[in-house]
mmCIF file of C-alpha atoms and ligand atoms in Angstrom:
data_model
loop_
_atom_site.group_PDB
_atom_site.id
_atom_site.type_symbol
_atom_site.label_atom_id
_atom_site.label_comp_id
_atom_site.label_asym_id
_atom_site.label_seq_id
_atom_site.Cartn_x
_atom_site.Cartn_y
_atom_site.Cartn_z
ATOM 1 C CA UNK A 1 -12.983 19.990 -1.264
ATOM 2 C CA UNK A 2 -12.548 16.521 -1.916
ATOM 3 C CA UNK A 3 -14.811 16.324 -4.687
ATOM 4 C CA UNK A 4 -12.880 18.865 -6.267
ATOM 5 C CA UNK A 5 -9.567 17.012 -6.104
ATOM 6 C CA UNK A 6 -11.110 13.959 -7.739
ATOM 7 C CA UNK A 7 -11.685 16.032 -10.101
ATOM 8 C CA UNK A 8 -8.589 17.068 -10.939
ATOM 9 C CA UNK A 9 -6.985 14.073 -10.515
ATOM 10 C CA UNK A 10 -9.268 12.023 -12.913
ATOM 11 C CA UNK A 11 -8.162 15.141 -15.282
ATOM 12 C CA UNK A 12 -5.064 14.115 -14.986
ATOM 13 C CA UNK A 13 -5.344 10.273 -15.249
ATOM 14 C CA UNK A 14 -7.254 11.026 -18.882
ATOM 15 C CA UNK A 15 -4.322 13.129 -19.749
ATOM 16 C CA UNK A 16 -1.758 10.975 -18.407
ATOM 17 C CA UNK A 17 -3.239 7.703 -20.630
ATOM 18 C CA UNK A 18 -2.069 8.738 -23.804
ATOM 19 C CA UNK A 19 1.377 9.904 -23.320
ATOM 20 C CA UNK A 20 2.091 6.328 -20.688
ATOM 21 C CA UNK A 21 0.804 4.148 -23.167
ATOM 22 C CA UNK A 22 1.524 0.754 -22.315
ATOM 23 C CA UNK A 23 4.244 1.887 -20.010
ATOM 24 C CA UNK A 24 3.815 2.612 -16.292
ATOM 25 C CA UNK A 25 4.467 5.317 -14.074
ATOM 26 C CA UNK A 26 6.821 4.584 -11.282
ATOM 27 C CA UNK A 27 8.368 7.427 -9.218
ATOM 28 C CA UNK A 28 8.742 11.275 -10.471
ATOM 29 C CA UNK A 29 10.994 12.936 -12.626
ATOM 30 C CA UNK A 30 10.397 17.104 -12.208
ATOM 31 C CA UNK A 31 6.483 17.235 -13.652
ATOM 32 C CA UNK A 32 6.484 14.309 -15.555
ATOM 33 C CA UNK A 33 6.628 10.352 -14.379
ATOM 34 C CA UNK A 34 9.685 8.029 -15.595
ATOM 35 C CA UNK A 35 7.881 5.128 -16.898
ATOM 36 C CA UNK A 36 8.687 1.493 -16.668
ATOM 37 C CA UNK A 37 7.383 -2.011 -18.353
ATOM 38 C CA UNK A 38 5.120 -3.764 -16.191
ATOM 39 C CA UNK A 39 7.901 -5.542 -14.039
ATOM 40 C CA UNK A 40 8.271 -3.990 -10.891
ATOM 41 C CA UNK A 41 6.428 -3.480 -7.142
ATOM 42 C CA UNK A 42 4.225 -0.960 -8.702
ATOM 43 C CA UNK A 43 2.626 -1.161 -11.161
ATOM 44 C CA UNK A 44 -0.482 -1.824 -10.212
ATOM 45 C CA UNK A 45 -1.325 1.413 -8.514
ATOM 46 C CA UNK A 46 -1.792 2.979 -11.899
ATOM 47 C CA UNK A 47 -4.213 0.506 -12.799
ATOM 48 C CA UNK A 48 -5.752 0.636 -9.681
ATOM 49 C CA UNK A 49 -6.084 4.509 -10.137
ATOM 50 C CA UNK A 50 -7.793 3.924 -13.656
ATOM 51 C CA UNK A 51 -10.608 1.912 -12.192
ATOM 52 C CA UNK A 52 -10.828 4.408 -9.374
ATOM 53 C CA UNK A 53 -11.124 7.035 -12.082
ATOM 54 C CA UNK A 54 -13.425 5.277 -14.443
ATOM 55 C CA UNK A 55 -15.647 4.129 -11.132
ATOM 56 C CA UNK A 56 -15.943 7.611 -10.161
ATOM 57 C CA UNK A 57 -16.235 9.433 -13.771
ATOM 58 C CA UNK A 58 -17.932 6.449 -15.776
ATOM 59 C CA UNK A 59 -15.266 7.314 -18.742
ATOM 60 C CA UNK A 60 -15.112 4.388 -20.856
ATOM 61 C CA UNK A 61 -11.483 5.705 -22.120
ATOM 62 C CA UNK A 62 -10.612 5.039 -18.225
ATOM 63 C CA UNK A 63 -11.936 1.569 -18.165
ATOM 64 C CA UNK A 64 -10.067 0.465 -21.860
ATOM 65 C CA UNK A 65 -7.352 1.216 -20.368
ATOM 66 C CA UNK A 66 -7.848 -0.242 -16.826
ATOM 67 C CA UNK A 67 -8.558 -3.594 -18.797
ATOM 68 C CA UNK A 68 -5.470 -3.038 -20.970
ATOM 69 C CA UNK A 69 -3.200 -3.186 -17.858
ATOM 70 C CA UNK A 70 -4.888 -6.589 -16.862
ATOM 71 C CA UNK A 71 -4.136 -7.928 -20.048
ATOM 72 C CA UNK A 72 -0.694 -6.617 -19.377
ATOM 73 C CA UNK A 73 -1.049 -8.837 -15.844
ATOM 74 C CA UNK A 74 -2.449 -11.518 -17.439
ATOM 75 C CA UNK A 75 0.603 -12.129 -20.149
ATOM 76 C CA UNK A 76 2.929 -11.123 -16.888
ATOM 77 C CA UNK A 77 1.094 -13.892 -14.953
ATOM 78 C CA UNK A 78 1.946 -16.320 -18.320
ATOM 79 C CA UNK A 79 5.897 -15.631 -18.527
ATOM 80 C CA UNK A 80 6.271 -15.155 -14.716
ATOM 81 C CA UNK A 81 8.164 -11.957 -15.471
ATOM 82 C CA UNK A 82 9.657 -10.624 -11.687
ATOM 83 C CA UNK A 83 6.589 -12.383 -9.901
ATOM 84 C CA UNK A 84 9.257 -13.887 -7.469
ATOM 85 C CA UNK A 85 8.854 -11.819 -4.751
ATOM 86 C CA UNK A 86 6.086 -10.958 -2.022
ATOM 87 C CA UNK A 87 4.423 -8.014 -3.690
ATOM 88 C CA UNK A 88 2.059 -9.918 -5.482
ATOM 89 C CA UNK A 89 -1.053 -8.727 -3.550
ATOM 90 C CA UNK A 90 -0.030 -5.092 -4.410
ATOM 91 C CA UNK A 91 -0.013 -6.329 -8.354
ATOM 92 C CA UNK A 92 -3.268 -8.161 -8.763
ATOM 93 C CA UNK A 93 -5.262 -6.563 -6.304
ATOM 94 C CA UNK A 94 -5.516 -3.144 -8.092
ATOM 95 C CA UNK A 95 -5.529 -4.518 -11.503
ATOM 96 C CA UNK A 96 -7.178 -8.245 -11.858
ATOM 97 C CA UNK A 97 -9.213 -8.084 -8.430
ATOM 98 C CA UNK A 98 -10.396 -4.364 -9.186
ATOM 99 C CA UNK A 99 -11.961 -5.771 -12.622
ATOM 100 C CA UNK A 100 -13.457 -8.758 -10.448
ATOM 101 C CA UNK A 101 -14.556 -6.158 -8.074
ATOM 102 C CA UNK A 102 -16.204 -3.715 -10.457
ATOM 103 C CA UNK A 103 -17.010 -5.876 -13.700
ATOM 104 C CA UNK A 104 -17.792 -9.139 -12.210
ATOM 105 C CA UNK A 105 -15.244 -10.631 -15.114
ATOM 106 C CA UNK A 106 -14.422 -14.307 -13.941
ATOM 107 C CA UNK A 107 -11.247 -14.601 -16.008
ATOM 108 C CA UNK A 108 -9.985 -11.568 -14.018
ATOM 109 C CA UNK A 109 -11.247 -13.267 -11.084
ATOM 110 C CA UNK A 110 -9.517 -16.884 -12.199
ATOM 111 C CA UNK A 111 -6.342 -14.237 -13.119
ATOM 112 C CA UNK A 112 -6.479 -13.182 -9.414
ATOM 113 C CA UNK A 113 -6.551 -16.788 -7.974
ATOM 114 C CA UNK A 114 -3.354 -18.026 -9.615
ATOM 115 C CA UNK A 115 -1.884 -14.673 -8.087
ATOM 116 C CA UNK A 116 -2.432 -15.971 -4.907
ATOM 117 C CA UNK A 117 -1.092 -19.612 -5.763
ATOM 118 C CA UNK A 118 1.774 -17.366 -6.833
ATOM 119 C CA UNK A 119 1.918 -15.304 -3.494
ATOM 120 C CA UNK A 120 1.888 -19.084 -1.585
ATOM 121 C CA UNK A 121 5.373 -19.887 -3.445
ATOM 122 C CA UNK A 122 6.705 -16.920 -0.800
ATOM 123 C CA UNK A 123 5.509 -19.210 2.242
ATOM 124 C CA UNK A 124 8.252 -20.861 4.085
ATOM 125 C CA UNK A 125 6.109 -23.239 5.945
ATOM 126 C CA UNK A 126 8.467 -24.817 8.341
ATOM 127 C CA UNK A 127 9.929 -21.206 9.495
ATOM 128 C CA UNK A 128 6.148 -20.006 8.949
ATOM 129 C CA UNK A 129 6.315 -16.778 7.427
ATOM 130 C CA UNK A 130 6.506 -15.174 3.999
ATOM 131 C CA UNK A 131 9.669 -14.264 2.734
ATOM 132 C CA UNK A 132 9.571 -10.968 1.430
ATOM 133 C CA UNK A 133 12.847 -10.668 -1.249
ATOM 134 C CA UNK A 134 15.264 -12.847 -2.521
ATOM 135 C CA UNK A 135 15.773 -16.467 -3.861
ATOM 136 C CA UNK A 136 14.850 -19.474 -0.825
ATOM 137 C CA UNK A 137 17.685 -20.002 0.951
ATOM 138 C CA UNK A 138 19.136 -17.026 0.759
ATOM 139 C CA UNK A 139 21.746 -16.531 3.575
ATOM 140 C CA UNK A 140 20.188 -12.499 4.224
ATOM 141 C CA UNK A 141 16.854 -12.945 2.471
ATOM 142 C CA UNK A 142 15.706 -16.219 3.386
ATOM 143 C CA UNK A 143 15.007 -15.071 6.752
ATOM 144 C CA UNK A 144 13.241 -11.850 6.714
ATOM 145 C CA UNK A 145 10.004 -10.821 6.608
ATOM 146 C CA UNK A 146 9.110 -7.194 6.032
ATOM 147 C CA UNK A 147 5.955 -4.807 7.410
ATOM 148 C CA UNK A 148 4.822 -4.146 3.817
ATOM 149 C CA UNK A 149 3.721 -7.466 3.016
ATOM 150 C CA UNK A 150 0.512 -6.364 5.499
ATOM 151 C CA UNK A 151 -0.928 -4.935 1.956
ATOM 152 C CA UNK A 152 -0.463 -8.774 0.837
ATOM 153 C CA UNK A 153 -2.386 -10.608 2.908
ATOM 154 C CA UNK A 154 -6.228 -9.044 1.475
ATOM 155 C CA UNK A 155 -5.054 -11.117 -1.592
ATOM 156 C CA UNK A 156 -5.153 -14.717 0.777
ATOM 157 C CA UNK A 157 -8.113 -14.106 2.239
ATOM 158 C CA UNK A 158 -9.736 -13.384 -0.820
ATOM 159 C CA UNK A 159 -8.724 -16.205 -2.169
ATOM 160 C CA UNK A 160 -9.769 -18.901 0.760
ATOM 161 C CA UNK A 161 -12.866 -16.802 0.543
ATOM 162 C CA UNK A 162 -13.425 -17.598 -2.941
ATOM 163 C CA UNK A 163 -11.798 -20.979 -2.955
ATOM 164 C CA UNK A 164 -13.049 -22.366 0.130
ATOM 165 C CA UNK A 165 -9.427 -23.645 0.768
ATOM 166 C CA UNK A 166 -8.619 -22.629 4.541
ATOM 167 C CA UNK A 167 -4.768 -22.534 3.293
ATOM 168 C CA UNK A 168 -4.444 -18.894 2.031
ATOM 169 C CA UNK A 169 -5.778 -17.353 4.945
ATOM 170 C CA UNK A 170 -4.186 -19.813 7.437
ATOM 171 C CA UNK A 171 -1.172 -18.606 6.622
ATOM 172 C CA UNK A 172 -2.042 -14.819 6.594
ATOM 173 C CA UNK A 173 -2.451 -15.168 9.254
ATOM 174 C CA UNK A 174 0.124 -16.377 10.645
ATOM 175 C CA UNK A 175 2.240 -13.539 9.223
ATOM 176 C CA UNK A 176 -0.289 -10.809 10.535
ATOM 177 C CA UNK A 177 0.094 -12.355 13.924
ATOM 178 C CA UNK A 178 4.051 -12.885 13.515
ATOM 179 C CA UNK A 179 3.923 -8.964 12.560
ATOM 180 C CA UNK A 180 2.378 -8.055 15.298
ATOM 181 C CA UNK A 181 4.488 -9.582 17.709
ATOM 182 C CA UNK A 182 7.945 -8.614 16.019
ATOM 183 C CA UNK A 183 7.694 -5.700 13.328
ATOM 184 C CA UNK A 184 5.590 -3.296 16.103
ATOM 185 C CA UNK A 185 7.562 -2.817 19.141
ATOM 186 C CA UNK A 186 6.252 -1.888 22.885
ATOM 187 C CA UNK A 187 6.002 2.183 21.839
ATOM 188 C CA UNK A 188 3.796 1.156 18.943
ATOM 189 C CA UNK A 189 6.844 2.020 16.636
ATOM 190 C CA UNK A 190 8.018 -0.263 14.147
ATOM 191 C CA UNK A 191 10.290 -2.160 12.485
ATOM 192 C CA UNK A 192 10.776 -2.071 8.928
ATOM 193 C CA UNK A 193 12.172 -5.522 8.530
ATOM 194 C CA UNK A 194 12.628 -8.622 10.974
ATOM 195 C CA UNK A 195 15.212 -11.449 10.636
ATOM 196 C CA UNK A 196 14.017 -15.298 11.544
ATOM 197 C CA UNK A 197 16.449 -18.266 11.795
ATOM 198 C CA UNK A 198 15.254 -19.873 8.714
ATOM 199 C CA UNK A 199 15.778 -23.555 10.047
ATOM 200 C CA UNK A 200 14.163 -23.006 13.135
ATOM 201 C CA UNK A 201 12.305 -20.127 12.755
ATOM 202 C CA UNK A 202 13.621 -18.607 16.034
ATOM 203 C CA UNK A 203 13.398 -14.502 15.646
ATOM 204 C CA UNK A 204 17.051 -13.046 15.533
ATOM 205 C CA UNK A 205 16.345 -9.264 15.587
ATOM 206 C CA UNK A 206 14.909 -6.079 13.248
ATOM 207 C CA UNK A 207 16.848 -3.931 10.614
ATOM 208 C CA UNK A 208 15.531 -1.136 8.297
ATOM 209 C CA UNK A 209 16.174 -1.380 4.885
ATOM 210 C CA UNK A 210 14.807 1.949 3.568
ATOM 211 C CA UNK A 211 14.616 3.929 7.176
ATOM 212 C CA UNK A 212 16.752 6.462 8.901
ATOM 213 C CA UNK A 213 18.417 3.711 10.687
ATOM 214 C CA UNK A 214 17.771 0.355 12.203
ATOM 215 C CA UNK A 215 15.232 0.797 15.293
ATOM 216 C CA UNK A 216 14.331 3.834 14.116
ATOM 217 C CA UNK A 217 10.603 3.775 12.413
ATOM 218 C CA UNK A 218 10.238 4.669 8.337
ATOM 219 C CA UNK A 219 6.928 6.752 8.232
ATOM 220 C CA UNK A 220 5.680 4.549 5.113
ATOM 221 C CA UNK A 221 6.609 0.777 7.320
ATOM 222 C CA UNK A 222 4.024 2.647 9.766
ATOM 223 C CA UNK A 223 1.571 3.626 7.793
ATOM 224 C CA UNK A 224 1.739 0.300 5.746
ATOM 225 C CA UNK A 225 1.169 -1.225 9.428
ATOM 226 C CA UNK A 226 -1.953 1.162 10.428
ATOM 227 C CA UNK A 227 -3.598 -0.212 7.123
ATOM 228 C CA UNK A 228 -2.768 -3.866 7.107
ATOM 229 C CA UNK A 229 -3.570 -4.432 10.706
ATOM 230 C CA UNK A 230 -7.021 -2.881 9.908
ATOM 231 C CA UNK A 231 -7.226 -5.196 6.902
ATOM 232 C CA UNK A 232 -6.060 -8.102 8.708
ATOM 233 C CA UNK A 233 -9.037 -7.314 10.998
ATOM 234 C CA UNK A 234 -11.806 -7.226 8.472
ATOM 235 C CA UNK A 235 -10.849 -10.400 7.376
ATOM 236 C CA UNK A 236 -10.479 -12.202 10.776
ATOM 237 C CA UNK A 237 -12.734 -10.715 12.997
ATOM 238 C CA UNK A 238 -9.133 -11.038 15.586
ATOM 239 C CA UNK A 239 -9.279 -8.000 18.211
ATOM 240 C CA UNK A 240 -5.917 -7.991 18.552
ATOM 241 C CA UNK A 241 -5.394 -6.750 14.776
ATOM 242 C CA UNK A 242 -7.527 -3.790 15.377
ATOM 243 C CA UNK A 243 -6.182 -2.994 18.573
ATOM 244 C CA UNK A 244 -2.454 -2.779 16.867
ATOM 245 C CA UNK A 245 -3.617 -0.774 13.611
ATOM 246 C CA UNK A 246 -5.596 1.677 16.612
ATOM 247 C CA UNK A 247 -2.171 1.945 18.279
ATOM 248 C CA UNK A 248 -0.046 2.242 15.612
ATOM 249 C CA UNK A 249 -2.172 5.317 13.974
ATOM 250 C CA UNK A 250 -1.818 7.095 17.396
ATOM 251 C CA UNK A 251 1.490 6.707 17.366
ATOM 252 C CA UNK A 252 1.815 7.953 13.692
ATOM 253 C CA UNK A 253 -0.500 10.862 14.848
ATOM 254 C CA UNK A 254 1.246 11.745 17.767
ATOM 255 C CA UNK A 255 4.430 12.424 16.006
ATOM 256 C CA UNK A 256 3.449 14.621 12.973
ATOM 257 C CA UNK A 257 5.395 17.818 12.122
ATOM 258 C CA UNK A 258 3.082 21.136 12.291
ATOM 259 C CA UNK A 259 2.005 20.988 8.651
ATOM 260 C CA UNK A 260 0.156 17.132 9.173
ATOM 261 C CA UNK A 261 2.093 15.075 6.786
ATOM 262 C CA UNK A 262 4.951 13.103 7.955
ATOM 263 C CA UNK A 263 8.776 12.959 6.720
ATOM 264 C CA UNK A 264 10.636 9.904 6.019
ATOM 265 C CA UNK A 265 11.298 8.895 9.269
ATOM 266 C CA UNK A 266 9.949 9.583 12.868
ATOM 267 C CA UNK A 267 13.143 9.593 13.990
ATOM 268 C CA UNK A 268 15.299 12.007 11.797
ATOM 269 C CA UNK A 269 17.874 14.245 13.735
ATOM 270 C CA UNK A 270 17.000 17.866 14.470
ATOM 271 C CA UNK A 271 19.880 18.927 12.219
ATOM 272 C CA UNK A 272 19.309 15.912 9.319
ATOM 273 C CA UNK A 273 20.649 16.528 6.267
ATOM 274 C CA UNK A 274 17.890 15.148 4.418
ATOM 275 C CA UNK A 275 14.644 16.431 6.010
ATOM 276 C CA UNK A 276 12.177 14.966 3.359
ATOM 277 C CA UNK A 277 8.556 14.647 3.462
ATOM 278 C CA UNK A 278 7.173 11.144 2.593
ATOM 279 C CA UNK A 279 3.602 12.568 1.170
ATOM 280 C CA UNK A 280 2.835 9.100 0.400
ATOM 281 C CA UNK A 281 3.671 7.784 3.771
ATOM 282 C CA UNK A 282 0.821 10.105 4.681
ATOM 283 C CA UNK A 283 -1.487 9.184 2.134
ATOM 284 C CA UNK A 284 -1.608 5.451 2.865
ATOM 285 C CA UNK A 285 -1.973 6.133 6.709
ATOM 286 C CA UNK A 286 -5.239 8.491 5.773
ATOM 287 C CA UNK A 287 -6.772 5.572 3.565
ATOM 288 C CA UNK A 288 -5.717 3.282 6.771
ATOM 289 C CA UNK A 289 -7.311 5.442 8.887
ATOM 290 C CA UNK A 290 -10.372 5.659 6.991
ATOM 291 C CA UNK A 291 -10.366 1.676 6.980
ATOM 292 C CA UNK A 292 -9.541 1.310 10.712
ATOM 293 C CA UNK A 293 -12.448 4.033 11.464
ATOM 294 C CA UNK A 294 -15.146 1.761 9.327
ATOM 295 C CA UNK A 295 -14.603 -1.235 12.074
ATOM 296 C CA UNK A 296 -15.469 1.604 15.144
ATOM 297 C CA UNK A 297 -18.133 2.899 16.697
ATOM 298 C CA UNK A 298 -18.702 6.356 16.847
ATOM 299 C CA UNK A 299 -19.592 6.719 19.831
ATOM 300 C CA UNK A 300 -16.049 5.024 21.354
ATOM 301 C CA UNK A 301 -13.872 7.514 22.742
ATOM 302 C CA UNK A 302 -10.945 7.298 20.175
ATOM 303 C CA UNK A 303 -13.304 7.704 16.909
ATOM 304 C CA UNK A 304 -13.088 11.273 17.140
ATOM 305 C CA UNK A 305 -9.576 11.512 17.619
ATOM 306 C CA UNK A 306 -9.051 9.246 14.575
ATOM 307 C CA UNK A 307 -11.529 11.164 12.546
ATOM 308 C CA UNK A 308 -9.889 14.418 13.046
ATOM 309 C CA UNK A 309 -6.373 12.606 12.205
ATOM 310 C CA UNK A 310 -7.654 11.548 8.938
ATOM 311 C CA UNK A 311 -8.924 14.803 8.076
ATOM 312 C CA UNK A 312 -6.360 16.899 9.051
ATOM 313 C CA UNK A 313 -3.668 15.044 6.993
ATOM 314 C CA UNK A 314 -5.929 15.392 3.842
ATOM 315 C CA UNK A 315 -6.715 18.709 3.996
ATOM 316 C CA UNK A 316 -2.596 19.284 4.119
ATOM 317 C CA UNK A 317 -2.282 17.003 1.110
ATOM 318 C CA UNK A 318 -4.537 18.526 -0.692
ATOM 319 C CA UNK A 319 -3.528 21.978 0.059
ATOM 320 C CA UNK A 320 -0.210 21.928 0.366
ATOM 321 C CA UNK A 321 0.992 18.519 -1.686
ATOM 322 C CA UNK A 322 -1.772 18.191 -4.223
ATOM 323 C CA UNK A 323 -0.812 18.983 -7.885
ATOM 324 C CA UNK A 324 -4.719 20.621 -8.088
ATOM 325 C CA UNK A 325 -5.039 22.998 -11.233
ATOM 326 C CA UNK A 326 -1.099 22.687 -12.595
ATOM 327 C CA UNK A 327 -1.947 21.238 -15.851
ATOM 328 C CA UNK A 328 1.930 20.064 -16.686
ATOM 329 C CA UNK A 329 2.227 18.151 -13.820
ATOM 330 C CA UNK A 330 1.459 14.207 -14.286
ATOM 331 C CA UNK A 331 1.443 13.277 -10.851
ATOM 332 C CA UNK A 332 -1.046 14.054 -7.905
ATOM 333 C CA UNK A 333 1.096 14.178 -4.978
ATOM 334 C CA UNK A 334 4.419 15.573 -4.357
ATOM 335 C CA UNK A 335 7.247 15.559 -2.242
ATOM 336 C CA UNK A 336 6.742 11.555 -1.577
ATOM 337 C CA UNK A 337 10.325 9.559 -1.018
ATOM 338 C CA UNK A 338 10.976 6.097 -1.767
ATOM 339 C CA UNK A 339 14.646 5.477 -0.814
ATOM 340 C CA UNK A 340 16.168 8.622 0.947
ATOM 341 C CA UNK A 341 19.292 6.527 2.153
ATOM 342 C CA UNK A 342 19.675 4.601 -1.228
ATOM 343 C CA UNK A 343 19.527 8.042 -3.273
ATOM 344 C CA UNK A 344 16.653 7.076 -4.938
ATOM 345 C CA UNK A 345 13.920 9.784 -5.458
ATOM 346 C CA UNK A 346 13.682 11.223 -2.022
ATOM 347 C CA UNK A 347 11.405 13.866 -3.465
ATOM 348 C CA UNK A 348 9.211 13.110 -6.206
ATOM 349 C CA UNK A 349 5.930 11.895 -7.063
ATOM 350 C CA UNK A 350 5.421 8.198 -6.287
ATOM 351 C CA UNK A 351 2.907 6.265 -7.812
ATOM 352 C CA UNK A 352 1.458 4.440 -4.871
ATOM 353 C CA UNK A 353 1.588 7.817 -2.918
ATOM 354 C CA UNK A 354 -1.054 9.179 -5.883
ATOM 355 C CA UNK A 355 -2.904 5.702 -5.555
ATOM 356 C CA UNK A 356 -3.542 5.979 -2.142
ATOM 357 C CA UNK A 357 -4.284 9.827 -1.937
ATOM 358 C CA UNK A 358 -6.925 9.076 -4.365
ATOM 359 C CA UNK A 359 -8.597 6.151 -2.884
ATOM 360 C CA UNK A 360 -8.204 8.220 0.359
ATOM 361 C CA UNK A 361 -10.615 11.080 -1.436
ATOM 362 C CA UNK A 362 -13.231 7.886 -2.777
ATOM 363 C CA UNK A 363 -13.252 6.970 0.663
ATOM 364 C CA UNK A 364 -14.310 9.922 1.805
ATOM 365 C CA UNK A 365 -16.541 11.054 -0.787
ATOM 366 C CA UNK A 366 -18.331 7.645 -2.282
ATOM 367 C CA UNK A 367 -17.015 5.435 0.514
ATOM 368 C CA UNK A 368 -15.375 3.232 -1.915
ATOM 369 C CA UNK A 369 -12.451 1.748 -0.177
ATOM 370 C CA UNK A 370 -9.821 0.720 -3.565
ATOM 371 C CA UNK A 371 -9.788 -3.234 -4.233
ATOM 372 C CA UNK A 372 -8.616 -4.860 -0.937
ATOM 373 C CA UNK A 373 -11.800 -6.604 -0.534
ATOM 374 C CA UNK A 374 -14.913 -6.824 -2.077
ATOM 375 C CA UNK A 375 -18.048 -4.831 -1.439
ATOM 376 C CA UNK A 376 -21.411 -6.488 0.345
HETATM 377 N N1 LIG B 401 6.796 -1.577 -0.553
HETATM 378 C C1 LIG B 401 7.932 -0.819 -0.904
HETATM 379 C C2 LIG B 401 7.892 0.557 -0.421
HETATM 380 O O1 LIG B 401 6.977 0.944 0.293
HETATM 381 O O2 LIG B 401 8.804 1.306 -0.765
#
């Protein structure tokens, strides 16, 4: 089964090349992708999904264009084009790290480094945490720090691993550990977002910014949590950071509708107006879950439980959410949302949704985990 949705989905990425170009898919529109310049959040999923495809097919087609985008990074890098921001790890680690990781090319490696010396600008070291959006200073912005940046962090302990500077991964984390404490509450729910005093550092309180509501929990703030707790772990060896991503997954697990894949937010009315799915939500938690189940033993009681988790949710994606055999479409996944409350495709293919269902299916069948760290 999930040899056959690789598959199609490498199908698709070969297709896909020659009508994006040097543009980049972003979220959905009907069968096809709008497509942006490389100057947002995202667009390093489809280069990330280009080395996935050329690692698993060997096409060289895939990997010209995988390298394209990183020259696309590179000249990014070079005018600092929308680099101020916290989403750095998301950009270089699929494009720049993934041709580290699977060429060995030092440039892209160098390329990767001053990513992270870009990622440090973000630190507010007398506050001590990473500011996700917005100029320093900002009277909102300054002060909050946001459950997404987990996917970050790989990128700083990368580097301190390369560099032998202590600094990146210091202050990783720091942030992990400040997630931890104020982004997942008692329940194992979360937080989108968390405000700090940003003299003192003193926490003031959460907020959502693309959830149901504040103190409710966004499926995709979860999921990003399951996966960069169990990240956060493999780097630090820190107990506590596997025990969270192990709690968190339960909790996304326990609240599931029927079908296995999650809507927008665990905490929608009965009677919502806008009962969306969030297919991508679900496709980063299965990746996470696949990470989080690498770091336990089977024999402990909750690997099972886990295990069957991950499975279920794919086998729903893929039957039910996969694109498999519609030759028009251009995206893998559907039915993903990225801003429900903000109007902004609550229904479409997202980009990182078909990144992560992919690396999700080369976990499971080559047990190659995407770009987040390197392979012994
Ligand atoms: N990191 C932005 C999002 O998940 O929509």
């Amino acid at each position: 089964m999930w040899n056959k949705a690789i598959e199609d989905a490498v199908a698709k990425i070969q297709r896909n090349i020659g009508r994006f170009g040097d543009r980049y898919p972003h979220v959905g529109n009907g069968l096809k992708y709008s497509l942006i310049e490389n100057d947002d959040w995202t667009n390093g999923f489809w280069s990330g999904m280009l080395w996935l495809g050329y690692e698993y097919s060997g096409d060289g087609r895939l990997r010209d264009a995988a390298r394209r985008t990183v020259d696309s990074f590179r000249s990014r890098m070079g005018q600092g084009i929308v680099l101020d921001h916290h989403d750095i790890g998301f950009l270089y680690s699929l494009s720049s790290k993934a041709q580290w990781i699977v060429e060995g090319n030092t440039e892209a490696k160098e390329l990767t480094l001053l990513a992270a010396d870009r990622l440090m600008n973000r630190w507010r070291e007398h506050a001590a945490y990473f500011q996700a959006w917005g100029r320093e200073g900002d009277p909102v912005e300054g002060g909050r720090i946001i459950i997404d940046c987990l996917l970050n962090l790989p990128l700083l302990y990368w580097a301190s691993e390369k560099t032998g500077n202590p600094a990146y991964k210091a202050a990783a984390e720091i942030q992990a550990n400040k997630s931890r404490r104020y982004l997942v509450r008692g329940d194992d729910s979360s937080y989108h977002t968390f405000f700090f005093n940003q003299e003192t550092g003193e926490p003031i309180g959460g907020a959502t910014h693309q959830g149901y509501t504040n103190g409710s929990t966004w499926t995709r703030g979860q999921a990003w949590g399951i996966y960069g707790f169990a990240l956060s772990y493999r780097y630090t060896g820190d107990p506590l950071f596997l025990e969270t991503s192990k709690r968190m997954a339960r909790y996304f697990l326990e609240h599931l509708p029927e079908d296995g894949v999650a809507y927008w937010d665990f905490n929608l009315p009965q009677d919502a107006v806008n009962p969306y799915r969030d297919s991508s939500a679900s496709a980063i938690a299965a990746a996470g879950l696949h990470e989080l189940l690498s770091h336990l033993d089977e024999a402990e009681p909750g690997y099972a439980y886990y295990r069957r988790g991950l499975i279920r949710s794919m086998q729903s994606l893929v039957r039910h959410y996969a694109t498999i055999g519609d030759s028009q479409a251009e995206g893998l996944l559907k039915h993903g949302s990225y801003h429900v409350r903000g109007s902004q495709a609550p229904d479409e293919y997202m980009i990182w949704g078909d990144y992560f269902y992919l690396e999700a299916l080369m976990r499971l069948e080559k047990g190659i985990g995407g770009y987040w760290y390197e392979r012994r």
